[in-house]
C-alpha positions as semicolon CSV with decimal commas, in nm:
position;residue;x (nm);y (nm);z (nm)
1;X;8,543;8,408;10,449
2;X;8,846;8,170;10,443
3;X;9,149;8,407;10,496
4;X;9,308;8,230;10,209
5;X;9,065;8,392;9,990
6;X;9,137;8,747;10,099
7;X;9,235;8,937;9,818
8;X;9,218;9,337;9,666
9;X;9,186;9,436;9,274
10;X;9,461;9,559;9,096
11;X;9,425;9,846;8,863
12;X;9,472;9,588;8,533
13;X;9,166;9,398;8,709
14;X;9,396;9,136;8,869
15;X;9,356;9,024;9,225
16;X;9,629;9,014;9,473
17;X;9,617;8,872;9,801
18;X;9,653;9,054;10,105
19;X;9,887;8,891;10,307
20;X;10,193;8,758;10,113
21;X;10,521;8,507;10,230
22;X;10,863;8,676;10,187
23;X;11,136;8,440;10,078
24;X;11,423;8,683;10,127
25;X;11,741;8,532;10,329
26;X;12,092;8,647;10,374
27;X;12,396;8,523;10,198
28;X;12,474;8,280;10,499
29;X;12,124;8,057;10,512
30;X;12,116;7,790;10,288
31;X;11,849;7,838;9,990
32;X;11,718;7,514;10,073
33;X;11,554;7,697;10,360
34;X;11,346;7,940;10,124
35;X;11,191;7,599;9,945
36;X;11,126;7,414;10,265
37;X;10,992;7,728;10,429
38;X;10,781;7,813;10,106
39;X;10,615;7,492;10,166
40;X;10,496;7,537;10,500
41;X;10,372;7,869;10,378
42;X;10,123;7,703;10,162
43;X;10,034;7,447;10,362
44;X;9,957;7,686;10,638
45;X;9,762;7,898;10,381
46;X;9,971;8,160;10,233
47;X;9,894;8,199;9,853
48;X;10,078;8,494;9,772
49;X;10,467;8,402;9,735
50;X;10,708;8,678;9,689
51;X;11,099;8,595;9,548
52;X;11,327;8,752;9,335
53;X;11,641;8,696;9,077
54;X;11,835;8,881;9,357
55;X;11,759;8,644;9,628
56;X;11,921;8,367;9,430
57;X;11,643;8,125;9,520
58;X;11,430;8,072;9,251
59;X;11,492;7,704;9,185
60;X;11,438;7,611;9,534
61;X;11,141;7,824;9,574
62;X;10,976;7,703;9,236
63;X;11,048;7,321;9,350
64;X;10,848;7,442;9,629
65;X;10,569;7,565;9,447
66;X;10,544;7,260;9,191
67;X;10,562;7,013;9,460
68;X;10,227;7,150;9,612
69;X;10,105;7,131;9,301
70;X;10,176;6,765;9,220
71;X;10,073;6,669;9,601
72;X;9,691;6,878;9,507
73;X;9,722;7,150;9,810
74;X;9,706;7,406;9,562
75;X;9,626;7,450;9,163
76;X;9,860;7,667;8,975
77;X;9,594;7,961;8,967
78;X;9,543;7,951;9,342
79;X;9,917;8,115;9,361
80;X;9,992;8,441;9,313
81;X;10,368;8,442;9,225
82;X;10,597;8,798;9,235
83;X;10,931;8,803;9,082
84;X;11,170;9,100;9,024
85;X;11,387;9,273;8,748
86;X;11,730;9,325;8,934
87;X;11,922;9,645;8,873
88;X;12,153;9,514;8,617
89;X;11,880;9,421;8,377
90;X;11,704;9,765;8,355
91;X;11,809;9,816;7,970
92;X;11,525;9,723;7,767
93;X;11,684;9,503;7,529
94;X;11,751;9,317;7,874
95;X;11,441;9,270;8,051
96;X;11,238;9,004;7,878
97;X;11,593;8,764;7,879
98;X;11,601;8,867;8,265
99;X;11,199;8,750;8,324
100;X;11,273;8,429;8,115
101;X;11,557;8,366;8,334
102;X;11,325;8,346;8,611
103;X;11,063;8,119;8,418
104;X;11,309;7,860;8,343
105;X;11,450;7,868;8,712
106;X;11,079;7,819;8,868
107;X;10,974;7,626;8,552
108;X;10,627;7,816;8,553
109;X;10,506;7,968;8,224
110;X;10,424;8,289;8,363
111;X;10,446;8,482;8,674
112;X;10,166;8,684;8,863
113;X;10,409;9,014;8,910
114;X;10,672;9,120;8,749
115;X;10,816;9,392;8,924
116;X;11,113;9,660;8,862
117;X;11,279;9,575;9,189
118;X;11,464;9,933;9,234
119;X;11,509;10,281;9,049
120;X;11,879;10,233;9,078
121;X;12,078;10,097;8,731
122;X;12,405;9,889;8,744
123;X;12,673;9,762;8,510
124;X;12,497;9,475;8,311
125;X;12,675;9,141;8,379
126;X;12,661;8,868;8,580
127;X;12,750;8,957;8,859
128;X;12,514;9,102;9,136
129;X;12,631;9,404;9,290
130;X;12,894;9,535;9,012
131;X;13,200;9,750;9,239
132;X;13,518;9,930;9,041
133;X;13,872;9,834;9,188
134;X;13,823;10,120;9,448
135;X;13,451;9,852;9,565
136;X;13,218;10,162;9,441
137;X;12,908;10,034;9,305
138;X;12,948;10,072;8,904
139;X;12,601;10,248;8,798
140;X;12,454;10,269;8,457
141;X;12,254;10,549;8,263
142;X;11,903;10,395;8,198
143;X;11,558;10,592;8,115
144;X;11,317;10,377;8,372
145;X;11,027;10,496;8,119
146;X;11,197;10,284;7,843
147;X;11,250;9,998;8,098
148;X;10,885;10,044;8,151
149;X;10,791;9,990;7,829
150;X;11,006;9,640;7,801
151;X;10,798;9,556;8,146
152;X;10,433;9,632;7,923
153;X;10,578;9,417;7,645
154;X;10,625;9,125;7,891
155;X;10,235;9,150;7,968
156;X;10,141;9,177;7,651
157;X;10,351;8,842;7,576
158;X;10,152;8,658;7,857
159;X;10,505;8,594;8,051
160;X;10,344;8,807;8,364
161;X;10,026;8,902;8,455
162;X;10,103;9,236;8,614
163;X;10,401;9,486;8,657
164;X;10,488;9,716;8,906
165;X;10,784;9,867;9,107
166;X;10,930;9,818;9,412
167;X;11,116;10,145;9,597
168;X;11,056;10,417;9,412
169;X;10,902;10,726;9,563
170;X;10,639;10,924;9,439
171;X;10,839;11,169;9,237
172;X;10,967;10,844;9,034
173;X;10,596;10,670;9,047
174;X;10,520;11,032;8,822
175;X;10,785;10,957;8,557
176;X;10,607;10,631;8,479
177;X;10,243;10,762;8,509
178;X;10,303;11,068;8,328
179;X;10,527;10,903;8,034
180;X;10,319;10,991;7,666
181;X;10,181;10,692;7,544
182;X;10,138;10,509;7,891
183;X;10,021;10,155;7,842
184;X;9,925;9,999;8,170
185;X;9,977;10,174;8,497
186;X;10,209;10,004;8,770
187;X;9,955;9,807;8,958
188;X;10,211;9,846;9,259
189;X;10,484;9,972;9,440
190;X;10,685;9,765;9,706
191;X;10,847;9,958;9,970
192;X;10,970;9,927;10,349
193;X;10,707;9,980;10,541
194;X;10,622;9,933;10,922
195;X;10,492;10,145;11,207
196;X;10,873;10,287;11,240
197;X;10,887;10,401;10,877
198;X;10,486;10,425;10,801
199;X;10,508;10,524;10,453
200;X;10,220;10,769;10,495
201;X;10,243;11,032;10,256
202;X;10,380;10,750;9,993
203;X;10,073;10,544;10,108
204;X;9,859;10,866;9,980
205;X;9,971;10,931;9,656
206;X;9,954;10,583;9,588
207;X;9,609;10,563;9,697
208;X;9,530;10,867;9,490
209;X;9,670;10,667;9,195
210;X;9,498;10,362;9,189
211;X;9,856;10,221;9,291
212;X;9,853;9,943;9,616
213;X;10,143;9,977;9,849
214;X;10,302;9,651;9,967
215;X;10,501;9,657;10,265
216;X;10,852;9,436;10,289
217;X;10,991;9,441;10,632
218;X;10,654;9,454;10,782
219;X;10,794;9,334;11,130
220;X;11,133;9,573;11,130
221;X;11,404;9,634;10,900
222;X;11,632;9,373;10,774
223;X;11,915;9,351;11,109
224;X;12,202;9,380;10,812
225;X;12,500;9,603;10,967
226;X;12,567;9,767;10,647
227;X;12,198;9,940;10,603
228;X;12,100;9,933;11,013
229;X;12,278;10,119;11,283
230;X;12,372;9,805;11,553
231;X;12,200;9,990;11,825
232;X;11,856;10,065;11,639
233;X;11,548;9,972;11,848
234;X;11,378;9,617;11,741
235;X;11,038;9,679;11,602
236;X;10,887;9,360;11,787
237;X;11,065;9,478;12,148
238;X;10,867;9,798;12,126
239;X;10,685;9,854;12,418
240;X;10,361;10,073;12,292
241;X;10,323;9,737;12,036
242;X;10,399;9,478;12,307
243;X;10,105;9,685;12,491
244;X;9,810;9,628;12,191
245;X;9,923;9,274;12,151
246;X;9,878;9,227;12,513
247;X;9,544;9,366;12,543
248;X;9,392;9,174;12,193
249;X;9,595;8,862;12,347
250;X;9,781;8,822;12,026
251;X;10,188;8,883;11,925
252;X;10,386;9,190;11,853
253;X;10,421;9,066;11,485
254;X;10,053;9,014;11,413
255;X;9,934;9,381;11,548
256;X;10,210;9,526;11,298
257;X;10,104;9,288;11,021
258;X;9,657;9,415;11,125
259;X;9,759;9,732;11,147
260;X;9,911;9,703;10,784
261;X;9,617;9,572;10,615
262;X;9,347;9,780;10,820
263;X;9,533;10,101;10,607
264;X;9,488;9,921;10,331
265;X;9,869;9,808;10,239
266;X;9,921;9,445;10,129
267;X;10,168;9,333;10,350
268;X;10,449;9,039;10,293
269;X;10,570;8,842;10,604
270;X;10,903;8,691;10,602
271;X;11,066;8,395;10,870
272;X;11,122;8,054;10,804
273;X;11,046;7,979;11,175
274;X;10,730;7,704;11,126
275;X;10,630;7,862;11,415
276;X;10,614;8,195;11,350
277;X;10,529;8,149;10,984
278;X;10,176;7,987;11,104
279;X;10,116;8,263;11,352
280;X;10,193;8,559;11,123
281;X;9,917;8,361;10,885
282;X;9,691;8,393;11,173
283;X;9,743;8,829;11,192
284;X;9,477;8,790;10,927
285;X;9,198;8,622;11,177
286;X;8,999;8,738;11,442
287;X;9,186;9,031;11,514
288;X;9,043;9,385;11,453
289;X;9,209;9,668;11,628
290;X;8,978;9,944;11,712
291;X;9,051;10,303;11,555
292;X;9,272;10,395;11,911
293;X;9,503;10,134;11,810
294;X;9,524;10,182;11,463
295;X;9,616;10,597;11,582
296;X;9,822;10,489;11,852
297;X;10,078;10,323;11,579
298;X;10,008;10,564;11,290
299;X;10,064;10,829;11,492
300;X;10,331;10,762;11,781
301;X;10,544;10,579;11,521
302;X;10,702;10,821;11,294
303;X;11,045;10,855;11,164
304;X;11,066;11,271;11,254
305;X;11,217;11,411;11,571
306;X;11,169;11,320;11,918
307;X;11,404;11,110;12,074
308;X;11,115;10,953;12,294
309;X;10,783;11,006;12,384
310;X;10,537;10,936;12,670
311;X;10,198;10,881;12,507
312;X;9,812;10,800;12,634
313;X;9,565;10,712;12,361
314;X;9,269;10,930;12,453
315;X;9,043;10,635;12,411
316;X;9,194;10,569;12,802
317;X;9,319;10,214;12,685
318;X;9,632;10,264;12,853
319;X;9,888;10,269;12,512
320;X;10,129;10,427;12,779
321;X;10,528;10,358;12,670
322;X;10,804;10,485;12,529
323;X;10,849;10,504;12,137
324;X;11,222;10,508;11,984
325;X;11,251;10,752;11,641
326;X;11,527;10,677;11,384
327;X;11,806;10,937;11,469
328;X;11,791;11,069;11,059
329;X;11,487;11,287;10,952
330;X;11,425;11,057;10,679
331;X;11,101;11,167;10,476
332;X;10,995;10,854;10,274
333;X;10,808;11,107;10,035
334;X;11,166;11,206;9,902
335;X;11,390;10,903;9,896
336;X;11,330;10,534;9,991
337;X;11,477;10,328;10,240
338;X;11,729;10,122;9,954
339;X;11,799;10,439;9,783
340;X;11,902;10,607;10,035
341;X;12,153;10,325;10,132
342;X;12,327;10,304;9,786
């Protein structure tokens, strides 16, 4: 099957695809990079395009999109478009202006995901990240069940196809499902993921749900000084990972990206590196780890304890290295990775 075609059903009966391109950049790279990089995604064969109002790119990124379109690489349907409500939007009166904004930014009619982007309300206003004189983050008092509601509105209006979340754990996930008079379930929820923060339990419950987990920072979290300690181990320099991608013959990045979608995450892939944006394409051909490798990472890379561990996957495939655990005992079943920042 053409790996452009590879997609999962939603719980609305929508189809997502399985690997998706990230356009996420810090403050310092020109957005001109997140269009020009968005076009060698599709033209390498990534269908699945996820932005944001946050990220500030939306025109570029829709200029992107619409020039593929004119040029006849892709049809508007072939894309599968996610955008997300930012934090100081979450009052329902707000969230339909906040989607629109988006529209008339990528000048598409609709998008394919419309997703709350965290469980964490700000100050409404312009500005991004609202701070008081002291530079404390001004919060706002906002019940996410009535945001929800604003979100099923948007569907019904044919402005987005589906809705979903992004960060919230499964305690918050329950506030939505269990809210009387529950419309449409979110068809998602779009966390950190990778084999240094696995997500399991969260994976689980989501499973258990009917709810897919997609995975941002599939190849290591974002190297920003104000969420990552300076000397935290790179994902892609780990040497139990370097080992699998030896023996299939393939790179660190495209084992964590197969080892993503063999447990059944959808998984978003972010550089705008030509490069490396064609080869992370390629984690979704002719690789299939065997069930030793998927256990090596799912089990060796966990976020509790150990400071390092010597470990041989029974199989006798010689997985043999040292694996680096996050100094916090973090459980992702009680707080996310962006909640736990703010």
């Amino acid at each position: 099957m053409d790996p452009k075609c590879w997609r999962v059903e939603l719980n609305d009966g929508c189809f997502i695809p399985v690997l998706g391109f990230g356009t996420y950049a810090p403050e310092e790279v020109p957005k001109s990079m997140a269009g020009a990089a968005t076009k060698v995604a599709i033209d390498v064969g990534f269908r699945h395009i996820d932005s944001a109002y946050l990220y500030q790119n939306e025109e570029e990124v829709g200029e992107a999109l619409r020039e593929k379109i004119r040029d006849g690489t892709v049809k508007r349907e072939d894309i599968f478009y996610t955008t997300k409500l930012w934090a100081t939007f979450l009052r329902p009166e707000l969230v339909r202006p906040a989607l629109e904004r988006s529209l008339k930014k990528l000048r598409l009619d609709y998008v394919d995901l419309f997703i709350i982007h965290a469980p964490i309300a700000m100050k409404p206003g312009e500005e991004l990240v609202p701070k008081d004189a002291g530079g404390k983050i001004i919060l706002d008092t906002v019940d996410f069940c009535d945001t929800w509601e604003a979100l099923e509105k948007c569907k019904d209006a044919g402005l987005t196809k589906s809705i979903g979340v992004s960060n919230f754990n499964h305690k918050q996930l329950e506030m939505i499902l269990n809210k009387p008079g529950l419309k449409y379930k979110p068809v998602c929820n779009q966390v950190e993921c990778h084999p240094y923060l696995n997500q399991s339990k969260l994976l689980e419950f989501c499973k258990s749900q009917d709810i897919v987990l997609v995975a941002y920072s599939a190849l290591g979290s974002h190297r920003d000084p104000n969420w990552v300690e300076r000397d935290s181990p790179y994902l892609l320099e780990d040497p139990i990972l370097n080992a699998i991608a030896k023996k299939h013959n393939r790179s660190p990045g495209q084992i964590a990206l197969r080892y993503q979608l063999q447990r059944g995450v959808v998984v978003l892939a972010k550089s705008f590196n030509e490069k490396r944006i064609q080869e992370n394409f390629q984690g979704l051909q002719y690789i299939h780890l065997p069930t030793c490798g998927c256990m090596v990472l799912s089990d060796v890379f966990c976020i509790c304890g150990c400071s390092l561990l010597e470990y041989e996957c029974p199989c006798h495939c010689v997985l043999e290295g040292r694996v680096y655990r996050e100094s916090s005992l973090l459980h992702e079943d009680d707080v996310t990775t962006m909640q736990r920042n703010f």
